[in-house]
């Protein structure tokens, strides 16, 4: 009997194809919007999460210069107030895993006839551990390279591509930075975009001392603009931040209540809030798309009500020849569910296709999770049941005598 | 097997209107035995349609009892009544009432869907009955592709498909010309000869004359119950 009823529902859907198609269109648009928005939202979430893990975990960055200065203000980091000794002192604090003082600049890098402008990071060997950054070739420089300011460099993937191309192995080659020859010790693994969209692979890492003495110069020996600090775990982040503030205030002789000449930023917290924002955006997109699904459901209900009225006489005939109320209910319910499920399947195809198209044309990362598709399908089927139930019950409760007389 | 197909005793029916209860049937008693062929007659408003609805289990009496094949229909729940309509009664309507979207074969097989019979047997039985009413060539046609008389034959085949104890025909020739009407009445006569009980409602005396027995309604009461050729069984005035 159930298969006969499925057949009936299929026939009824085919009886007025244009109307069935238009009703379905509401579901198609709703479901494809949900699938597409979820794919884009989850893609964005995943790319943010990857950026966060590429950044390294439990990170602080200590910047020289006060968070805000009275009177004339300058950008944080302009006044050079930190130095290598501060970094060494931070290492001794409780809860600190690793510390890397950083001095950065820009330089033109030359190899043979190729040249490229890139960021140069002068730092210590611990920087790679803090950033959780591996090498794909060669090896890293050591503390002794930092002490003796050797001209060695680790190059990022983008730099390697631009000045060496695919054919040449960069390791052991000599490149020139501001006319100084540097030996390439290693090639950094690809990290991709940072949270703010910069290419993290467009960089060269050299020993801190080399950067300061041979590339950019330094007014006060040993001073640095930034110190990157990694806490031992997530739990000690707060304690570590307090300890760093206390230590540096003491070392820099900042009196209580006076402005400090440095600032400590919790990068992990910033990253997490970025992730939170993306997740909210993704939910919002899904919610907006769901509204169209709801509208599609109302469209189904509307058409089913029209259909029940149009087929009142048919309902009367069916009742006269022995259909029970629940047979009539089931017939109209199956029709509503049929419309929503077929609409949903088409919507899923279009949504998935649309997501791949977005990916192909804009390069935006997309993720089509099986469970999102399954949820979209379940929701569509439920909408069919929910919005189909009222018209179906209306049909089932018709009085057979009146229904038979209906013209 | 019960010898009386229909036993109606002291049936009253009232409709609730804005002006209070309006009585349509007033103390109707009727017994129809197996194999009988009864014409129910009467002017509009006499209550004959309401009586047919009660006989067809589409409506319930306000008061009184109705036994169909020995079962008290007035005490059954909705699902049981639906089953009675499906298995015990075959309906033939004035307007044929076929489903326009379905083929003749599917139309005839439709009651079997609600009897829970599988598709192969449904279609086989429908085909046998369409052959019986002379429409073997048209089983895949749609109702709008055949004449009114042919449509009524399809409706009769549908009424017969579940081997009912009773055929209820409501003005079955009302939409047909006189020649076609005669053909349909001949078919009813043949079915009755095969032992099927038939009750038909009509206001045309020449149609009623095909029946063995004629029951006349007036103002909600049976006023005449006679064997055709004016053999009076009983008279209620």
XYZ file of C-alpha atoms in Angstrom:
644
model
C 0.000 0.000 0.000
C 2.879 2.372 0.828
C 4.502 1.882 -2.556
C 1.132 2.515 -4.227
C 0.906 5.771 -2.276
C 4.429 6.775 -3.269
C 3.362 6.186 -6.861
C 0.273 8.350 -6.317
C 2.407 11.142 -4.875
C 4.772 10.906 -7.823
C 1.840 11.073 -10.270
C 0.354 14.048 -8.454
C 3.693 15.858 -8.615
C 3.891 15.154 -12.344
C 0.285 16.232 -12.995
C 1.093 19.924 -12.762
C 4.779 20.071 -13.592
C 5.232 23.829 -13.737
C 3.570 24.334 -10.374
C 5.501 21.486 -8.771
C 8.713 22.913 -10.217
C 8.027 26.418 -8.918
C 7.132 25.082 -5.484
C 10.283 23.022 -5.496
C 12.296 26.065 -6.518
C 11.730 27.552 -3.071
C 13.310 24.469 -1.497
C 16.063 24.358 -4.135
C 17.073 27.952 -3.438
C 16.872 27.485 0.335
C 18.889 24.282 0.444
C 21.496 25.428 -2.064
C 21.929 28.680 -0.119
C 22.412 26.771 3.138
C 24.880 24.313 1.605
C 26.826 27.065 -0.151
C 26.966 29.376 2.866
C 27.996 26.558 5.181
C 30.707 25.477 2.731
C 32.120 29.006 2.561
C 31.737 29.607 6.309
C 33.416 26.349 7.263
C 36.147 27.000 4.713
C 36.828 30.378 6.306
C 36.871 28.798 9.757
C 39.316 26.138 8.641
C 41.645 28.656 7.041
C 41.625 30.797 10.195
C 42.350 27.740 12.325
C 45.235 26.837 10.067
C 46.623 30.361 10.309
C 46.416 30.123 14.085
C 48.271 26.866 14.262
C 50.829 28.225 11.762
C 51.408 31.185 14.049
C 52.462 28.947 16.943
C 50.673 28.413 20.222
C 50.596 30.268 23.560
C 52.372 33.314 22.179
C 53.042 36.785 23.527
C 54.750 39.516 21.683
C 56.458 42.223 23.718
C 56.691 45.468 21.766
C 58.961 48.361 22.678
C 57.285 51.694 23.282
C 54.305 52.332 25.530
C 50.790 51.162 24.694
C 49.924 54.865 24.573
C 52.030 57.852 25.351
C 50.940 61.218 26.731
C 51.497 64.234 24.532
C 53.073 63.380 21.199
C 52.148 59.833 20.313
C 54.072 57.538 18.102
C 53.311 54.085 16.808
C 54.031 51.273 19.233
C 57.487 49.892 18.624
C 58.996 53.126 17.362
C 60.862 54.030 20.535
C 63.389 51.276 21.008
C 63.279 50.405 24.663
C 63.776 46.632 24.747
C 67.045 44.806 24.444
C 68.527 41.370 24.265
C 69.147 41.376 28.027
C 65.408 41.814 28.615
C 64.824 38.756 26.460
C 67.328 36.732 28.438
C 65.722 37.845 31.698
C 62.259 36.805 30.478
C 63.625 33.339 29.742
C 64.305 32.910 33.458
C 60.676 33.607 34.467
C 58.252 30.885 35.573
C 56.008 29.448 32.933
C 58.066 30.610 29.956
C 59.012 28.003 27.350
C 61.036 30.004 24.899
C 61.981 33.563 24.010
C 63.166 35.119 20.759
C 64.158 38.769 20.353
C 63.306 40.056 16.879
C 64.585 42.840 14.716
C 62.987 43.262 11.298
C 63.542 45.204 8.114
C 63.139 45.025 4.380
C 65.892 44.194 1.931
C 66.469 43.401 -1.714
C 67.714 39.846 -2.112
C 69.788 38.951 -5.170
C 70.822 35.621 -6.645
C 72.412 35.630 -10.075
C 70.196 37.720 -12.280
C 67.114 37.371 -10.067
C 66.193 39.766 -7.309
C 63.271 40.110 -4.925
C 62.244 42.489 -2.163
C 61.349 40.724 1.039
C 61.041 40.951 4.830
C 64.133 40.077 6.771
C 63.733 38.826 10.336
C 66.745 38.940 12.558
C 66.273 36.647 15.524
C 67.707 33.775 17.535
C 67.600 30.038 16.888
C 64.628 29.598 19.233
C 62.368 31.584 16.874
C 61.680 28.533 14.705
C 60.602 26.492 17.759
C 58.289 29.242 18.949
C 56.672 29.604 15.546
C 56.567 25.802 15.178
C 58.298 26.288 11.859
C 60.101 23.405 10.148
C 62.672 23.328 7.379
C 62.103 21.455 4.136
C 65.811 21.454 3.291
C 69.115 22.211 5.014
C 69.394 23.101 8.689
C 68.921 26.105 10.962
C 71.587 28.446 12.354
C 72.728 28.036 15.949
C 73.341 30.263 18.966
C 76.995 30.480 17.993
C 75.966 31.937 14.616
C 74.026 34.564 16.579
C 76.990 35.296 18.838
C 79.429 35.656 15.973
C 76.991 37.361 13.559
C 77.659 34.949 10.700
C 76.182 35.751 7.303
C 73.807 32.812 7.031
C 70.124 32.824 6.077
C 66.997 30.671 6.091
C 64.717 31.523 3.190
C 60.951 31.265 2.954
C 59.214 29.302 0.215
C 58.076 32.389 -1.722
C 61.605 33.831 -1.720
C 63.038 30.481 -2.842
C 60.548 30.296 -5.702
C 61.284 33.836 -6.829
C 65.045 33.868 -6.846
C 65.904 30.183 -7.333
C 62.924 28.781 -9.205
C 62.190 25.084 -9.170
C 65.410 23.803 -10.661
C 68.080 25.074 -8.308
C 68.574 23.705 -4.785
C 68.997 26.841 -2.656
C 70.857 25.140 0.197
C 74.554 26.138 0.199
C 74.078 28.853 -2.439
C 75.229 32.381 -1.719
C 72.682 35.170 -1.980
C 73.227 38.889 -1.531
C 71.348 41.082 0.893
C 72.247 44.781 0.715
C 75.525 43.805 -1.047
C 76.465 41.348 1.727
C 76.911 37.730 0.762
C 74.819 35.267 2.809
C 74.978 31.479 2.649
C 71.553 29.828 2.496
C 71.509 27.265 5.284
C 67.942 26.037 4.878
C 64.539 26.483 3.264
C 61.498 27.081 5.485
C 58.372 24.985 5.191
C 55.335 26.666 3.630
C 53.078 28.436 6.132
C 50.622 30.267 3.910
C 48.767 33.441 4.792
C 48.777 34.963 8.244
C 45.528 36.073 9.909
C 45.877 39.543 8.417
C 46.487 38.124 4.950
C 50.243 38.589 4.646
C 52.306 35.923 2.900
C 54.345 34.432 5.747
C 56.582 32.592 3.293
C 57.837 35.853 1.783
C 60.607 36.182 4.356
C 64.251 35.564 5.145
C 65.456 34.709 8.644
C 68.990 35.631 9.661
C 70.777 35.719 13.044
C 69.736 38.757 15.101
C 73.230 40.147 15.399
C 73.863 39.792 11.688
C 70.680 41.701 10.905
C 71.577 44.492 13.312
C 75.230 44.889 12.476
C 75.426 44.015 8.773
C 71.999 44.875 7.349
C 70.034 47.528 9.179
C 72.457 49.058 11.658
C 71.418 49.809 15.228
C 71.709 53.008 17.259
C 71.934 51.285 20.616
C 73.753 47.965 20.542
C 71.573 45.010 21.634
C 68.276 46.880 21.437
C 65.319 45.177 19.770
C 61.829 46.304 18.845
C 60.076 43.022 19.562
C 60.488 39.999 21.757
C 58.436 36.918 20.990
C 57.619 34.807 24.053
C 56.070 31.367 24.230
C 54.414 30.292 27.460
C 54.676 26.676 28.560
C 50.952 26.070 28.304
C 47.615 27.713 27.878
C 47.038 27.618 31.671
C 50.028 29.791 32.544
C 49.291 32.517 29.969
C 47.834 34.934 32.524
C 50.587 34.319 35.044
C 53.253 34.654 32.370
C 51.821 37.973 31.185
C 51.860 39.341 34.753
C 55.419 38.122 35.274
C 56.653 39.707 32.056
C 55.025 43.032 32.945
C 56.468 42.962 36.461
C 59.921 41.997 35.329
C 60.165 44.608 32.586
C 58.748 47.361 34.802
C 61.427 46.514 37.333
C 64.227 46.315 34.758
C 63.149 49.557 33.102
C 62.638 51.257 36.477
C 59.040 52.200 35.823
C 57.434 53.591 38.988
C 54.002 52.369 40.060
C 51.288 54.196 38.155
C 53.657 55.537 35.511
C 53.293 54.554 31.844
C 55.496 51.652 30.868
C 57.748 51.916 27.835
C 56.723 48.532 26.433
C 53.544 46.588 25.818
C 52.706 42.910 26.022
C 50.218 41.434 23.568
C 48.615 38.042 23.837
C 48.664 36.835 20.216
C 46.831 33.618 20.975
C 43.900 35.526 22.468
C 43.809 37.771 19.396
C 43.837 34.737 17.140
C 41.081 33.046 19.116
C 38.910 36.119 18.863
C 39.495 36.127 15.108
C 38.398 32.485 15.010
C 35.345 33.355 17.093
C 34.439 36.142 14.665
C 34.690 33.792 11.714
C 32.534 31.207 13.456
C 29.903 33.859 14.204
C 29.964 35.012 10.590
C 29.579 31.454 9.413
C 26.608 30.874 11.728
C 25.055 34.138 10.600
C 25.369 33.142 6.945
C 23.764 29.794 7.739
C 20.943 31.480 9.649
C 20.181 33.875 6.797
C 20.178 30.990 4.330
C 17.849 29.031 6.629
C 15.276 31.802 6.340
C 14.995 31.062 2.629
C 14.496 27.401 3.522
C 11.616 28.431 5.765
C 10.121 30.542 2.984
C 10.408 27.519 0.700
C 8.498 25.469 3.268
C 5.715 28.036 3.420
C 5.538 27.867 -0.384
C 4.973 24.117 -0.132
C 2.217 24.598 2.427
C 0.544 27.201 0.239
C 0.519 24.980 -2.838
C -0.610 21.941 -0.852
C -3.585 23.921 0.465
C -4.501 24.897 -3.104
C -4.036 21.305 -4.167
C -6.317 19.978 -1.413
C -9.046 22.421 -2.428
C -8.692 21.556 -6.108
C -8.835 17.866 -5.402
C -11.683 17.947 -2.879
C -13.839 15.815 -5.177
C -11.040 13.297 -5.664
C -10.695 13.075 -1.889
C -14.464 12.433 -1.655
C -14.224 9.634 -4.223
C -11.305 8.033 -2.438
C -13.161 8.164 0.879
C -16.308 6.679 -0.712
C -14.375 3.716 -2.048
C -12.745 2.987 1.283
C -9.797 5.294 1.977
C -9.334 5.866 5.704
C -8.475 9.323 7.044
C -4.903 8.283 7.568
C -4.655 7.081 3.934
C -5.659 10.541 2.715
C -3.335 12.176 5.247
C -0.462 9.982 4.115
C -1.151 10.669 0.449
C -0.880 14.442 0.799
C 1.952 14.257 3.290
C 3.972 12.072 0.934
C 3.360 14.554 -1.827
C 4.644 17.448 0.304
C 7.643 15.417 1.461
C 8.297 14.337 -2.120
C 8.413 17.939 -3.296
C 10.706 18.985 -0.476
C 13.052 16.021 -0.798
C 13.424 16.266 -4.562
C 13.880 20.034 -4.159
C 16.435 19.356 -1.457
C 18.438 16.927 -3.614
C 18.532 19.418 -6.481
C 19.443 22.153 -3.966
C 22.319 20.071 -2.597
C 23.653 19.507 -6.128
C 23.421 23.219 -6.932
C 24.870 24.240 -3.546
C 27.831 21.871 -3.880
C 28.336 22.890 -7.506
C 28.115 26.560 -6.520
C 30.655 26.052 -3.740
C 33.116 24.451 -6.165
C 32.471 27.291 -8.631
C 33.193 29.879 -5.928
C 36.377 27.990 -5.119
C 37.394 27.798 -8.787
C 36.729 31.453 -9.586
C 37.826 33.235 -6.404
C 40.103 30.717 -4.726
C 38.070 31.060 -1.516
C 38.534 27.980 0.586
C 35.394 25.816 0.875
C 34.609 22.778 2.970
C 31.625 20.578 2.160
C 31.096 18.507 5.260
C 28.954 15.388 4.909
C 27.135 16.266 8.110
C 26.118 19.720 6.786
C 24.625 18.084 3.717
C 22.927 15.471 5.895
C 21.523 18.183 8.169
C 20.263 20.191 5.175
C 18.564 17.038 3.904
C 17.016 16.262 7.285
C 15.798 19.820 7.735
C 14.246 19.829 4.250
C 12.437 16.552 4.923
C 11.186 17.899 8.261
C 9.992 21.064 6.555
C 8.058 18.894 4.109
C 6.426 17.038 7.006
C 5.841 20.165 9.070
C 4.368 22.327 6.326
C 2.656 19.415 4.601
C 0.905 18.208 7.721
C -1.686 20.946 8.062
C -2.949 20.731 4.447
C -2.878 16.918 4.612
C -4.895 16.894 7.825
C -7.331 19.329 6.272
C -7.776 16.885 3.400
C -8.172 13.913 5.719
C -10.855 15.657 7.779
C -13.067 16.540 4.835
C -16.620 15.317 5.075
C -16.977 12.727 2.268
C -20.546 13.786 1.384
C -19.575 17.426 0.961
C -16.367 16.469 -0.806
C -18.306 14.339 -3.305
C -20.719 17.192 -3.985
C -17.869 19.705 -4.453
C -17.794 21.120 -7.981
C -24.583 -15.802 5.737
C -27.194 -13.293 6.733
C -30.163 -13.294 4.383
C -30.920 -9.610 4.850
C -28.220 -7.361 3.406
C -29.763 -4.190 4.816
C -31.846 -3.728 7.939
C -32.800 -0.159 8.833
C -34.878 0.227 11.967
C -36.425 3.420 13.315
C -33.873 5.698 11.718
C -34.119 9.425 12.349
C -31.795 12.034 10.892
C -31.669 15.677 11.847
C -29.438 18.422 10.501
C -28.484 21.254 12.788
C -29.285 24.566 11.142
C -29.219 28.138 12.400
C -32.979 27.845 12.953
C -32.568 24.747 15.149
C -32.620 21.020 14.314
C -34.161 20.228 10.953
C -35.545 16.688 10.618
C -34.803 14.989 7.298
C -35.638 11.351 8.045
C -38.479 10.495 10.398
C -38.686 6.896 11.590
C -37.561 5.035 8.487
C -37.711 1.223 8.496
C -36.550 -0.899 5.603
C -35.230 -4.403 5.034
C -33.544 -5.451 1.816
C -32.768 -9.118 1.312
C -29.868 -10.614 -0.573
C -30.283 -10.573 -4.339
C -32.951 -7.872 -4.259
C -33.014 -4.964 -6.721
C -34.591 -1.880 -5.171
C -35.285 1.523 -6.682
C -35.602 4.403 -4.203
C -37.748 7.202 -5.529
C -39.102 10.517 -4.372
C -39.008 14.252 -5.133
C -36.073 16.504 -4.113
C -36.081 17.157 -0.394
C -37.898 13.916 0.354
C -34.844 12.577 2.213
C -33.871 9.906 -0.305
C -30.333 11.272 -0.790
C -29.764 11.431 2.957
C -31.043 7.879 3.224
C -28.618 6.803 0.477
C -25.739 8.467 2.348
C -26.663 6.508 5.441
C -26.941 3.254 3.471
C -23.542 4.031 1.935
C -21.982 4.615 5.366
C -21.040 8.156 4.390
C -23.334 9.529 7.072
C -24.678 8.254 10.401
C -28.263 8.359 11.647
C -29.082 10.684 14.553
C -31.165 7.916 16.059
C -31.992 4.330 15.141
C -30.006 1.388 13.851
C -28.500 0.315 10.577
C -27.280 -3.234 10.041
C -25.306 -3.992 6.914
C -24.593 -7.681 6.359
C -25.509 -8.174 10.005
C -22.984 -5.582 11.308
C -24.184 -2.576 13.288
C -22.655 0.179 11.168
C -23.889 2.954 13.466
C -21.597 1.689 16.229
C -18.418 1.368 14.160
C -15.461 3.759 14.341
C -14.303 5.731 11.308
C -11.667 3.221 10.173
C -14.079 0.284 10.372
C -16.669 2.243 8.404
C -14.026 3.025 5.776
C -13.374 -0.699 5.524
C -17.092 -1.389 5.075
C -17.230 1.159 2.250
C -14.204 -0.502 0.732
C -15.254 -4.144 0.948
C -19.014 -4.385 1.372
C -20.371 -1.542 -0.760
C -19.775 -0.587 -4.373
C -20.707 3.004 -5.257
C -21.944 4.182 -8.652
C -22.478 7.953 -8.924
C -24.410 10.167 -11.276
C -21.224 12.039 -12.248
C -19.181 8.804 -12.683
C -16.491 10.207 -10.366
C -13.474 8.658 -12.018
C -9.988 10.045 -11.409
C -9.075 12.030 -14.535
C -5.334 11.480 -14.128
C -5.495 7.705 -13.908
C -6.061 5.112 -16.628
C -9.293 3.097 -16.640
C -7.438 0.098 -15.267
C -5.965 2.167 -12.417
C -9.387 3.661 -11.707
C -10.989 0.254 -11.391
C -8.083 -1.011 -9.265
C -8.188 1.964 -6.878
C -10.395 0.411 -4.137
C -7.960 -2.529 -3.974
C -5.168 -0.096 -2.991
C -7.074 0.623 0.214
C -7.737 -3.090 0.690
C -3.972 -3.622 0.767
C -3.792 -5.867 -2.279
C -0.540 -5.943 -4.241
C -0.181 -4.216 -7.559
C -0.088 -7.247 -9.837
C -3.319 -8.670 -8.492
C -4.958 -5.230 -8.466
C -4.316 -4.708 -12.154
C -5.280 -8.290 -13.044
C -8.639 -8.023 -11.272
C -9.290 -4.614 -12.825
C -8.635 -6.048 -16.261
C -11.065 -8.938 -15.721
C -13.809 -6.506 -14.686
C -13.174 -4.118 -17.561
C -13.544 -7.103 -19.882
C -16.809 -7.983 -18.144
C -18.251 -4.496 -18.802
C -17.033 -4.591 -22.399
C -14.112 -2.187 -22.208
C -11.196 -4.606 -22.621
C -9.759 -2.513 -25.456
C -9.634 0.684 -23.445
C -7.893 -0.338 -20.241
C -5.048 2.148 -20.757
C -7.273 5.052 -21.881
C -8.069 8.034 -19.675
C -11.662 8.762 -18.588
C -11.836 11.845 -20.839
C -11.067 9.722 -23.909
C -14.262 7.646 -23.665
C -18.009 8.379 -23.736
C -20.239 8.990 -20.704
C -21.834 5.550 -20.979
C -18.410 3.949 -21.104
C -17.298 5.980 -18.088
C -20.308 4.722 -16.146
C -19.352 1.148 -17.093
C -15.881 1.818 -15.687
C -17.487 3.133 -12.498
C -19.573 -0.041 -12.240
C -16.470 -2.168 -12.772
C -14.783 -0.192 -9.959
C -17.830 -0.792 -7.718
C -17.543 -4.533 -8.363
C -13.807 -4.925 -7.906
C -13.899 -5.874 -4.219
C -16.825 -8.338 -4.640
C -19.254 -6.227 -2.590
C -22.495 -7.482 -1.029
C -24.275 -4.383 -2.240
C -24.149 -1.913 -5.096
C -25.447 1.567 -4.347
C -26.206 3.612 -7.433
C -27.127 7.275 -7.057
C -28.928 8.481 -10.222
C -26.608 6.322 -12.359
C -28.325 7.345 -15.615
C -28.879 11.005 -14.752
C -26.081 12.186 -17.056
C -26.768 9.748 -19.892
C -29.015 9.723 -22.971
C -31.879 7.212 -23.127
C -30.131 4.632 -25.329
C -27.033 4.583 -23.130
C -29.258 4.523 -20.049
C -30.907 1.362 -21.312
C -27.458 -0.244 -21.788
C -26.463 0.626 -18.232
C -29.762 -0.678 -16.868
C -29.239 -3.898 -18.829
C -25.840 -4.242 -17.162
C -27.436 -3.761 -13.723
C -30.063 -6.377 -14.600
C -27.292 -8.801 -15.579
C -25.398 -8.163 -12.334
C -28.595 -8.655 -10.329
C -29.220 -11.903 -12.179
C -25.749 -12.988 -11.023
C -26.928 -12.465 -7.449
C -25.651 -8.990 -6.574
C -27.955 -6.851 -4.440
C -28.584 -3.446 -6.023
C -30.113 -0.292 -4.557
C -30.522 2.613 -6.918
C -31.852 6.111 -6.418
C -33.750 7.666 -9.318
C -36.595 10.031 -10.003
C -37.378 8.560 -13.428
C -40.159 5.987 -13.312
C -39.031 4.147 -16.445
C -35.613 3.620 -14.832
C -37.257 2.535 -11.588
C -39.317 0.013 -13.523
C -36.139 -2.010 -14.140
C -35.966 -2.764 -10.427
C -37.859 -5.592 -8.727
C -39.064 -3.345 -5.967
C -39.780 0.360 -5.658
C -39.589 2.379 -2.439
C -40.967 5.915 -2.483
C -39.930 8.673 -0.052
C -41.923 11.769 0.827
C -41.138 14.278 3.587
C -38.660 12.001 5.274
C -40.873 8.940 5.376
C -41.335 5.852 3.222
C -44.797 6.269 1.754
C -44.848 3.383 -0.653
C -43.001 0.062 -0.883
C -44.179 -2.018 -3.831
C -43.055 -4.796 -6.116
C -42.766 -3.565 -9.674
C -45.958 -4.060 -11.748
C -47.896 -2.503 -8.895
C -47.832 -5.444 -6.474
C -48.093 -3.597 -3.177
C -46.185 -5.165 -0.297
C -47.137 -2.649 2.309
C -48.197 0.922 2.467
C -47.290 3.423 5.105
C -49.277 6.636 5.100
